[in-house]
Amino acid sequence: MKSHNNCGLCQIDIENLSVVNRGDIIIENINLTFHCGELTAVIGRNGAGKTTLLQAIINERPYTGSITFKSHDDTAIKKPKIGYVPQQLVFDKSTPVSVADFMLSCKSKRPLWLGSDKKQLEEIKERLKSLECGYLWDRPLGNLSGGEIQKVLLLTALDPMPDLLILDEPVSGVDAAGLDMFYKRITTIRDQYHIAIILVSHDLNLIQRYADSAVLIDKTVVAQGDVDEVFASDAFNQLFGYLREEK
Amino acid sequence: MNFIYNILNSLPFEFIHYDFMKNALLAVIIITPLFALLGTMAVNNKMAFFSDALGHSAFTGIAIGILLGLGNPVLSMVAFGIFLGLVISRVKSFKTASTDTIISVFSSVSVALGIVILSKNGGFSKYSSYLIGDILIVTPQEILLMFIVLIVVYIVWIKIYNKLLLISINSSLASSRGINCALIENIFVVLLSISVMLSVKWIGILTINSFLILPSAAARNIALNSKQYHFYSLAIGIICGIAGLIISFYADTSAGATMVLTSAVVYFITLMFKKSVRK
């Protein structure tokens, strides 16, 4: 077994997971295990159920089957800490909410309309500085660029350090250099804190470079294992083969 | 109450010497901060149309009260308002049709149903006063009730505001943080329903929604964060409410509508400043 530093989590077991929306089966019979210290890429065509799977894991959607977060001594963790980086923030850009407001709303008990807790605010400024964006704290959230939003979302997801980090197409609106930097940062966090990371992405090259394992989903799990194994599978070739031939 | 009356009497304004104006002023001082607070989130969540439907449904609430033989229809109005609010939220979550279509259906059905029941035997005219409202008929008991509602809403607001804010920005992110989004949103809908239904008699079915939305809409033109947003909304709500009441006294116009117009003027002024604030 690999060494575990900070995280209490060992693995996430998904058994027999199905999500049905008013008679339509969206995903069914999914059996998966995500290990801590591993970056697992979830791939599949549009509408294959990737986002639905994530929604079930973060408890946003009702599902049947079980999702269990287990610690090293094999007991279940009732309230796992989940960090979630959404695809994009779709919200009314004119909403008067500053970056600090947004980050504090995730953690602070003090209602933001009565002002923010000074100590927590300083912490957030420090965190922003760690990604060279300390100047962002009092900017309205709606004024940020794609790259700035992504930094803020990642910092928010890592505060507190989660057991599981979920990245849902986290790099839309970011340039190539920013992309590489982002994944380097993610893999550093994985190695440093030994957390489990689930990444949904369409970028197969990046997955090959950074992911430890991959899961191919098409309503259910059609291939899983090492990235190379999955990329060599028949199911993968049927779905994505044309991309390979183009090269 | 007498103590407050005495304080108001000592003010050097002519209008304040009438008891009905004292009551109206107190009512304004209580409901404007209430609506300013709820309005911030109603605007964030694009619920302006939703609260409009809520106000309109007051007719059905009154009608149900009369069918049940209640002397005062307030109870049935509040109950129906909460019911309708929760039903709209639930249907909205199915995502079968666009939100404004759903709300529009519920809004027109509840208006029509109310009018049909109330107009039976030709008695509708005595309820038409609800359309424009009358804050001058407010009683001390009603003021006390509103005050209690104000306190309750502020306490709940302290507890749920951060969660509501996060849900309004990204509900998946809120879920991942262990927030029960449906529960928190329903609490908000219930607070909104109670507040709208209790004050609709004073402000009027036709204007109550602007009363809720305008101060917050004006505030968000110039605010940059949550604290400013609330502070501006409160200040605009209270100042425009009191100013509107005084203007209506001297101009002999409907108080509710005059207060709404006063807020509208402020809204247009803030709109002019909007560009200079947002780079």
PDB file of N, CA, C and O in Angstrom, chain B residues 118-170:
ATOM      1  N   LEU B 118     -64.479  35.232  -5.942  1.00  0.00           N
ATOM      2  CA  LEU B 118     -64.868  36.485  -5.286  1.00  0.00           C
ATOM      3  C   LEU B 118     -65.977  37.225  -6.035  1.00  0.00           C
ATOM      4  O   LEU B 118     -66.748  37.979  -5.439  1.00  0.00           O
ATOM      5  N   SER B 119     -66.047  37.009  -7.368  1.00  0.00           N
ATOM      6  CA  SER B 119     -67.043  37.756  -8.132  1.00  0.00           C
ATOM      7  C   SER B 119     -68.397  37.048  -8.163  1.00  0.00           C
ATOM      8  O   SER B 119     -69.361  37.571  -8.702  1.00  0.00           O
ATOM      9  N   LYS B 120     -68.442  35.844  -7.576  1.00  0.00           N
ATOM     10  CA  LYS B 120     -69.715  35.123  -7.543  1.00  0.00           C
ATOM     11  C   LYS B 120     -70.722  35.987  -6.767  1.00  0.00           C
ATOM     12  O   LYS B 120     -70.376  36.580  -5.744  1.00  0.00           O
ATOM     13  N   ASN B 121     -71.912  36.086  -7.280  1.00  0.00           N
ATOM     14  CA  ASN B 121     -72.962  36.938  -6.713  1.00  0.00           C
ATOM     15  C   ASN B 121     -72.618  38.424  -6.787  1.00  0.00           C
ATOM     16  O   ASN B 121     -73.123  39.227  -6.014  1.00  0.00           O
ATOM     17  N   GLY B 122     -71.700  38.776  -7.673  1.00  0.00           N
ATOM     18  CA  GLY B 122     -71.420  40.185  -7.945  1.00  0.00           C
ATOM     19  C   GLY B 122     -70.772  40.956  -6.809  1.00  0.00           C
ATOM     20  O   GLY B 122     -70.935  42.167  -6.702  1.00  0.00           O
ATOM     21  N   GLY B 123     -70.025  40.272  -5.959  1.00  0.00           N
ATOM     22  CA  GLY B 123     -69.467  40.987  -4.800  1.00  0.00           C
ATOM     23  C   GLY B 123     -68.008  41.374  -4.929  1.00  0.00           C
ATOM     24  O   GLY B 123     -67.358  41.672  -3.929  1.00  0.00           O
ATOM     25  N   PHE B 124     -67.480  41.420  -6.158  1.00  0.00           N
ATOM     26  CA  PHE B 124     -66.033  41.614  -6.282  1.00  0.00           C
ATOM     27  C   PHE B 124     -65.563  42.999  -5.864  1.00  0.00           C
ATOM     28  O   PHE B 124     -64.450  43.164  -5.353  1.00  0.00           O
ATOM     29  N   SER B 125     -66.437  44.008  -6.042  1.00  0.00           N
ATOM     30  CA  SER B 125     -65.973  45.388  -5.838  1.00  0.00           C
ATOM     31  C   SER B 125     -65.403  45.621  -4.443  1.00  0.00           C
ATOM     32  O   SER B 125     -64.479  46.414  -4.277  1.00  0.00           O
ATOM     33  N   LYS B 126     -65.904  44.895  -3.444  1.00  0.00           N
ATOM     34  CA  LYS B 126     -65.375  45.167  -2.095  1.00  0.00           C
ATOM     35  C   LYS B 126     -63.957  44.622  -1.898  1.00  0.00           C
ATOM     36  O   LYS B 126     -63.311  44.929  -0.906  1.00  0.00           O
ATOM     37  N   TYR B 127     -63.496  43.804  -2.859  1.00  0.00           N
ATOM     38  CA  TYR B 127     -62.123  43.312  -2.747  1.00  0.00           C
ATOM     39  C   TYR B 127     -61.156  44.080  -3.649  1.00  0.00           C
ATOM     40  O   TYR B 127     -59.971  43.857  -3.618  1.00  0.00           O
ATOM     41  N   SER B 128     -61.710  44.968  -4.485  1.00  0.00           N
ATOM     42  CA  SER B 128     -60.825  45.645  -5.441  1.00  0.00           C
ATOM     43  C   SER B 128     -59.837  46.563  -4.728  1.00  0.00           C
ATOM     44  O   SER B 128     -58.818  46.939  -5.295  1.00  0.00           O
ATOM     45  N   SER B 129     -60.102  46.890  -3.459  1.00  0.00           N
ATOM     46  CA  SER B 129     -59.151  47.735  -2.737  1.00  0.00           C
ATOM     47  C   SER B 129     -57.802  47.026  -2.572  1.00  0.00           C
ATOM     48  O   SER B 129     -56.772  47.677  -2.394  1.00  0.00           O
ATOM     49  N   TYR B 130     -57.823  45.689  -2.638  1.00  0.00           N
ATOM     50  CA  TYR B 130     -56.562  44.947  -2.533  1.00  0.00           C
ATOM     51  C   TYR B 130     -55.631  45.244  -3.697  1.00  0.00           C
ATOM     52  O   TYR B 130     -54.428  45.076  -3.608  1.00  0.00           O
ATOM     53  N   LEU B 131     -56.218  45.668  -4.828  1.00  0.00           N
ATOM     54  CA  LEU B 131     -55.390  45.893  -6.015  1.00  0.00           C
ATOM     55  C   LEU B 131     -54.360  46.988  -5.790  1.00  0.00           C
ATOM     56  O   LEU B 131     -53.205  46.864  -6.174  1.00  0.00           O
ATOM     57  N   ILE B 132     -54.805  48.102  -5.156  1.00  0.00           N
ATOM     58  CA  ILE B 132     -53.840  49.178  -4.955  1.00  0.00           C
ATOM     59  C   ILE B 132     -53.414  49.322  -3.491  1.00  0.00           C
ATOM     60  O   ILE B 132     -52.437  49.994  -3.197  1.00  0.00           O
ATOM     61  N   GLY B 133     -54.104  48.635  -2.598  1.00  0.00           N
ATOM     62  CA  GLY B 133     -53.685  48.621  -1.202  1.00  0.00           C
ATOM     63  C   GLY B 133     -53.931  49.942  -0.491  1.00  0.00           C
ATOM     64  O   GLY B 133     -54.157  50.979  -1.120  1.00  0.00           O
ATOM     65  N   ASP B 134     -53.910  49.891   0.845  1.00  0.00           N
ATOM     66  CA  ASP B 134     -54.074  51.121   1.625  1.00  0.00           C
ATOM     67  C   ASP B 134     -53.318  50.989   2.934  1.00  0.00           C
ATOM     68  O   ASP B 134     -53.725  50.266   3.838  1.00  0.00           O
ATOM     69  N   ILE B 135     -52.208  51.673   3.024  1.00  0.00           N
ATOM     70  CA  ILE B 135     -51.365  51.547   4.218  1.00  0.00           C
ATOM     71  C   ILE B 135     -51.927  52.384   5.367  1.00  0.00           C
ATOM     72  O   ILE B 135     -51.520  52.237   6.516  1.00  0.00           O
ATOM     73  N   LEU B 136     -52.885  53.261   5.064  1.00  0.00           N
ATOM     74  CA  LEU B 136     -53.424  54.141   6.114  1.00  0.00           C
ATOM     75  C   LEU B 136     -54.411  53.411   7.034  1.00  0.00           C
ATOM     76  O   LEU B 136     -54.778  53.925   8.079  1.00  0.00           O
ATOM     77  N   ILE B 137     -54.842  52.203   6.639  1.00  0.00           N
ATOM     78  CA  ILE B 137     -55.801  51.482   7.484  1.00  0.00           C
ATOM     79  C   ILE B 137     -55.113  50.472   8.401  1.00  0.00           C
ATOM     80  O   ILE B 137     -55.757  49.698   9.094  1.00  0.00           O
ATOM     81  N   VAL B 138     -53.791  50.472   8.410  1.00  0.00           N
ATOM     82  CA  VAL B 138     -53.077  49.479   9.201  1.00  0.00           C
ATOM     83  C   VAL B 138     -53.330  49.688  10.707  1.00  0.00           C
ATOM     84  O   VAL B 138     -53.407  50.815  11.197  1.00  0.00           O
ATOM     85  N   THR B 139     -53.512  48.571  11.422  1.00  0.00           N
ATOM     86  CA  THR B 139     -53.811  48.654  12.851  1.00  0.00           C
ATOM     87  C   THR B 139     -52.560  48.350  13.677  1.00  0.00           C
ATOM     88  O   THR B 139     -51.638  47.697  13.196  1.00  0.00           O
ATOM     89  N   PRO B 140     -52.526  48.817  14.935  1.00  0.00           N
ATOM     90  CA  PRO B 140     -51.365  48.520  15.795  1.00  0.00           C
ATOM     91  C   PRO B 140     -51.091  47.021  15.925  1.00  0.00           C
ATOM     92  O   PRO B 140     -49.927  46.613  15.961  1.00  0.00           O
ATOM     93  N   GLN B 141     -52.153  46.181  15.965  1.00  0.00           N
ATOM     94  CA  GLN B 141     -51.933  44.733  16.064  1.00  0.00           C
ATOM     95  C   GLN B 141     -51.170  44.215  14.841  1.00  0.00           C
ATOM     96  O   GLN B 141     -50.266  43.382  14.947  1.00  0.00           O
ATOM     97  N   GLU B 142     -51.564  44.734  13.665  1.00  0.00           N
ATOM     98  CA  GLU B 142     -50.889  44.285  12.441  1.00  0.00           C
ATOM     99  C   GLU B 142     -49.429  44.733  12.422  1.00  0.00           C
ATOM    100  O   GLU B 142     -48.557  44.015  11.958  1.00  0.00           O
ATOM    101  N   ILE B 143     -49.190  45.938  12.943  1.00  0.00           N
ATOM    102  CA  ILE B 143     -47.808  46.437  13.007  1.00  0.00           C
ATOM    103  C   ILE B 143     -46.966  45.521  13.880  1.00  0.00           C
ATOM    104  O   ILE B 143     -45.855  45.140  13.534  1.00  0.00           O
ATOM    105  N   LEU B 144     -47.548  45.115  15.008  1.00  0.00           N
ATOM    106  CA  LEU B 144     -46.833  44.235  15.929  1.00  0.00           C
ATOM    107  C   LEU B 144     -46.511  42.903  15.244  1.00  0.00           C
ATOM    108  O   LEU B 144     -45.387  42.393  15.337  1.00  0.00           O
ATOM    109  N   LEU B 145     -47.500  42.368  14.533  1.00  0.00           N
ATOM    110  CA  LEU B 145     -47.305  41.099  13.826  1.00  0.00           C
ATOM    111  C   LEU B 145     -46.170  41.223  12.807  1.00  0.00           C
ATOM    112  O   LEU B 145     -45.289  40.362  12.718  1.00  0.00           O
ATOM    113  N   MET B 146     -46.191  42.326  12.048  1.00  0.00           N
ATOM    114  CA  MET B 146     -45.149  42.547  11.052  1.00  0.00           C
ATOM    115  C   MET B 146     -43.787  42.667  11.713  1.00  0.00           C
ATOM    116  O   MET B 146     -42.775  42.209  11.180  1.00  0.00           O
ATOM    117  N   PHE B 147     -43.763  43.293  12.884  1.00  0.00           N
ATOM    118  CA  PHE B 147     -42.505  43.473  13.589  1.00  0.00           C
ATOM    119  C   PHE B 147     -41.916  42.114  13.976  1.00  0.00           C
ATOM    120  O   PHE B 147     -40.724  41.869  13.846  1.00  0.00           O
ATOM    121  N   ILE B 148     -42.811  41.221  14.440  1.00  0.00           N
ATOM    122  CA  ILE B 148     -42.354  39.870  14.797  1.00  0.00           C
ATOM    123  C   ILE B 148     -41.798  39.162  13.550  1.00  0.00           C
ATOM    124  O   ILE B 148     -40.741  38.534  13.590  1.00  0.00           O
ATOM    125  N   VAL B 149     -42.531  39.312  12.428  1.00  0.00           N
ATOM    126  CA  VAL B 149     -42.063  38.700  11.174  1.00  0.00           C
ATOM    127  C   VAL B 149     -40.688  39.250  10.806  1.00  0.00           C
ATOM    128  O   VAL B 149     -39.782  38.510  10.420  1.00  0.00           O
ATOM    129  N   LEU B 150     -40.524  40.560  10.964  1.00  0.00           N
ATOM    130  CA  LEU B 150     -39.243  41.204  10.650  1.00  0.00           C
ATOM    131  C   LEU B 150     -38.096  40.569  11.447  1.00  0.00           C
ATOM    132  O   LEU B 150     -37.055  40.223  10.908  1.00  0.00           O
ATOM    133  N   ILE B 151     -38.342  40.411  12.760  1.00  0.00           N
ATOM    134  CA  ILE B 151     -37.301  39.837  13.624  1.00  0.00           C
ATOM    135  C   ILE B 151     -36.974  38.409  13.178  1.00  0.00           C
ATOM    136  O   ILE B 151     -35.808  38.030  13.037  1.00  0.00           O
ATOM    137  N   VAL B 152     -38.026  37.619  12.927  1.00  0.00           N
ATOM    138  CA  VAL B 152     -37.817  36.223  12.535  1.00  0.00           C
ATOM    139  C   VAL B 152     -37.019  36.153  11.225  1.00  0.00           C
ATOM    140  O   VAL B 152     -36.059  35.402  11.107  1.00  0.00           O
ATOM    141  N   VAL B 153     -37.424  36.981  10.253  1.00  0.00           N
ATOM    142  CA  VAL B 153     -36.740  36.959   8.955  1.00  0.00           C
ATOM    143  C   VAL B 153     -35.264  37.330   9.126  1.00  0.00           C
ATOM    144  O   VAL B 153     -34.381  36.697   8.549  1.00  0.00           O
ATOM    145  N   TYR B 154     -34.967  38.338   9.956  1.00  0.00           N
ATOM    146  CA  TYR B 154     -33.570  38.723  10.147  1.00  0.00           C
ATOM    147  C   TYR B 154     -32.760  37.604  10.793  1.00  0.00           C
ATOM    148  O   TYR B 154     -31.614  37.364  10.428  1.00  0.00           O
ATOM    149  N   ILE B 155     -33.380  36.916  11.760  1.00  0.00           N
ATOM    150  CA  ILE B 155     -32.649  35.819  12.415  1.00  0.00           C
ATOM    151  C   ILE B 155     -32.366  34.706  11.399  1.00  0.00           C
ATOM    152  O   ILE B 155     -31.241  34.209  11.293  1.00  0.00           O
ATOM    153  N   VAL B 156     -33.404  34.327  10.636  1.00  0.00           N
ATOM    154  CA  VAL B 156     -33.207  33.268   9.635  1.00  0.00           C
ATOM    155  C   VAL B 156     -32.187  33.719   8.592  1.00  0.00           C
ATOM    156  O   VAL B 156     -31.341  32.938   8.150  1.00  0.00           O
ATOM    157  N   TRP B 157     -32.240  34.998   8.229  1.00  0.00           N
ATOM    158  CA  TRP B 157     -31.318  35.535   7.217  1.00  0.00           C
ATOM    159  C   TRP B 157     -29.876  35.408   7.656  1.00  0.00           C
ATOM    160  O   TRP B 157     -28.980  35.138   6.863  1.00  0.00           O
ATOM    161  N   ILE B 158     -29.631  35.622   8.945  1.00  0.00           N
ATOM    162  CA  ILE B 158     -28.276  35.477   9.474  1.00  0.00           C
ATOM    163  C   ILE B 158     -27.812  34.032   9.289  1.00  0.00           C
ATOM    164  O   ILE B 158     -26.681  33.762   8.931  1.00  0.00           O
ATOM    165  N   LYS B 159     -28.740  33.103   9.494  1.00  0.00           N
ATOM    166  CA  LYS B 159     -28.388  31.677   9.407  1.00  0.00           C
ATOM    167  C   LYS B 159     -28.193  31.201   7.968  1.00  0.00           C
ATOM    168  O   LYS B 159     -27.326  30.386   7.702  1.00  0.00           O
ATOM    169  N   ILE B 160     -29.055  31.657   7.049  1.00  0.00           N
ATOM    170  CA  ILE B 160     -29.038  31.009   5.725  1.00  0.00           C
ATOM    171  C   ILE B 160     -28.418  31.842   4.607  1.00  0.00           C
ATOM    172  O   ILE B 160     -28.246  31.349   3.512  1.00  0.00           O
ATOM    173  N   TYR B 161     -28.063  33.109   4.868  1.00  0.00           N
ATOM    174  CA  TYR B 161     -27.646  33.965   3.758  1.00  0.00           C
ATOM    175  C   TYR B 161     -26.467  33.410   2.962  1.00  0.00           C
ATOM    176  O   TYR B 161     -26.513  33.345   1.735  1.00  0.00           O
ATOM    177  N   ASN B 162     -25.397  33.002   3.649  1.00  0.00           N
ATOM    178  CA  ASN B 162     -24.218  32.530   2.923  1.00  0.00           C
ATOM    179  C   ASN B 162     -24.552  31.342   2.028  1.00  0.00           C
ATOM    180  O   ASN B 162     -24.047  31.222   0.915  1.00  0.00           O
ATOM    181  N   LYS B 163     -25.406  30.468   2.555  1.00  0.00           N
ATOM    182  CA  LYS B 163     -25.778  29.291   1.764  1.00  0.00           C
ATOM    183  C   LYS B 163     -26.592  29.702   0.543  1.00  0.00           C
ATOM    184  O   LYS B 163     -26.353  29.224  -0.568  1.00  0.00           O
ATOM    185  N   LEU B 164     -27.549  30.606   0.763  1.00  0.00           N
ATOM    186  CA  LEU B 164     -28.364  31.087  -0.357  1.00  0.00           C
ATOM    187  C   LEU B 164     -27.492  31.726  -1.435  1.00  0.00           C
ATOM    188  O   LEU B 164     -27.710  31.523  -2.630  1.00  0.00           O
ATOM    189  N   LEU B 165     -26.504  32.483  -0.988  1.00  0.00           N
ATOM    190  CA  LEU B 165     -25.623  33.166  -1.939  1.00  0.00           C
ATOM    191  C   LEU B 165     -24.870  32.147  -2.785  1.00  0.00           C
ATOM    192  O   LEU B 165     -24.808  32.257  -4.012  1.00  0.00           O
ATOM    193  N   LEU B 166     -24.322  31.131  -2.123  1.00  0.00           N
ATOM    194  CA  LEU B 166     -23.558  30.114  -2.840  1.00  0.00           C
ATOM    195  C   LEU B 166     -24.468  29.363  -3.822  1.00  0.00           C
ATOM    196  O   LEU B 166     -24.077  29.100  -4.962  1.00  0.00           O
ATOM    197  N   ILE B 167     -25.693  29.048  -3.393  1.00  0.00           N
ATOM    198  CA  ILE B 167     -26.633  28.354  -4.278  1.00  0.00           C
ATOM    199  C   ILE B 167     -26.921  29.218  -5.500  1.00  0.00           C
ATOM    200  O   ILE B 167     -26.991  28.737  -6.629  1.00  0.00           O
ATOM    201  N   SER B 168     -27.066  30.541  -5.271  1.00  0.00           N
ATOM    202  CA  SER B 168     -27.399  31.421  -6.402  1.00  0.00           C
ATOM    203  C   SER B 168     -26.244  31.524  -7.393  1.00  0.00           C
ATOM    204  O   SER B 168     -26.452  31.824  -8.556  1.00  0.00           O
ATOM    205  N   ILE B 169     -25.026  31.265  -6.939  1.00  0.00           N
ATOM    206  CA  ILE B 169     -23.884  31.323  -7.850  1.00  0.00           C
ATOM    207  C   ILE B 169     -23.680  29.987  -8.560  1.00  0.00           C
ATOM    208  O   ILE B 169     -23.515  29.930  -9.761  1.00  0.00           O
ATOM    209  N   ASN B 170     -23.705  28.898  -7.812  1.00  0.00           N
ATOM    210  CA  ASN B 170     -23.550  27.583  -8.431  1.00  0.00           C
ATOM    211  C   ASN B 170     -24.101  26.510  -7.492  1.00  0.00           C
ATOM    212  O   ASN B 170     -23.495  26.213  -6.463  1.00  0.00           O
TER     213      ASN B 170
END
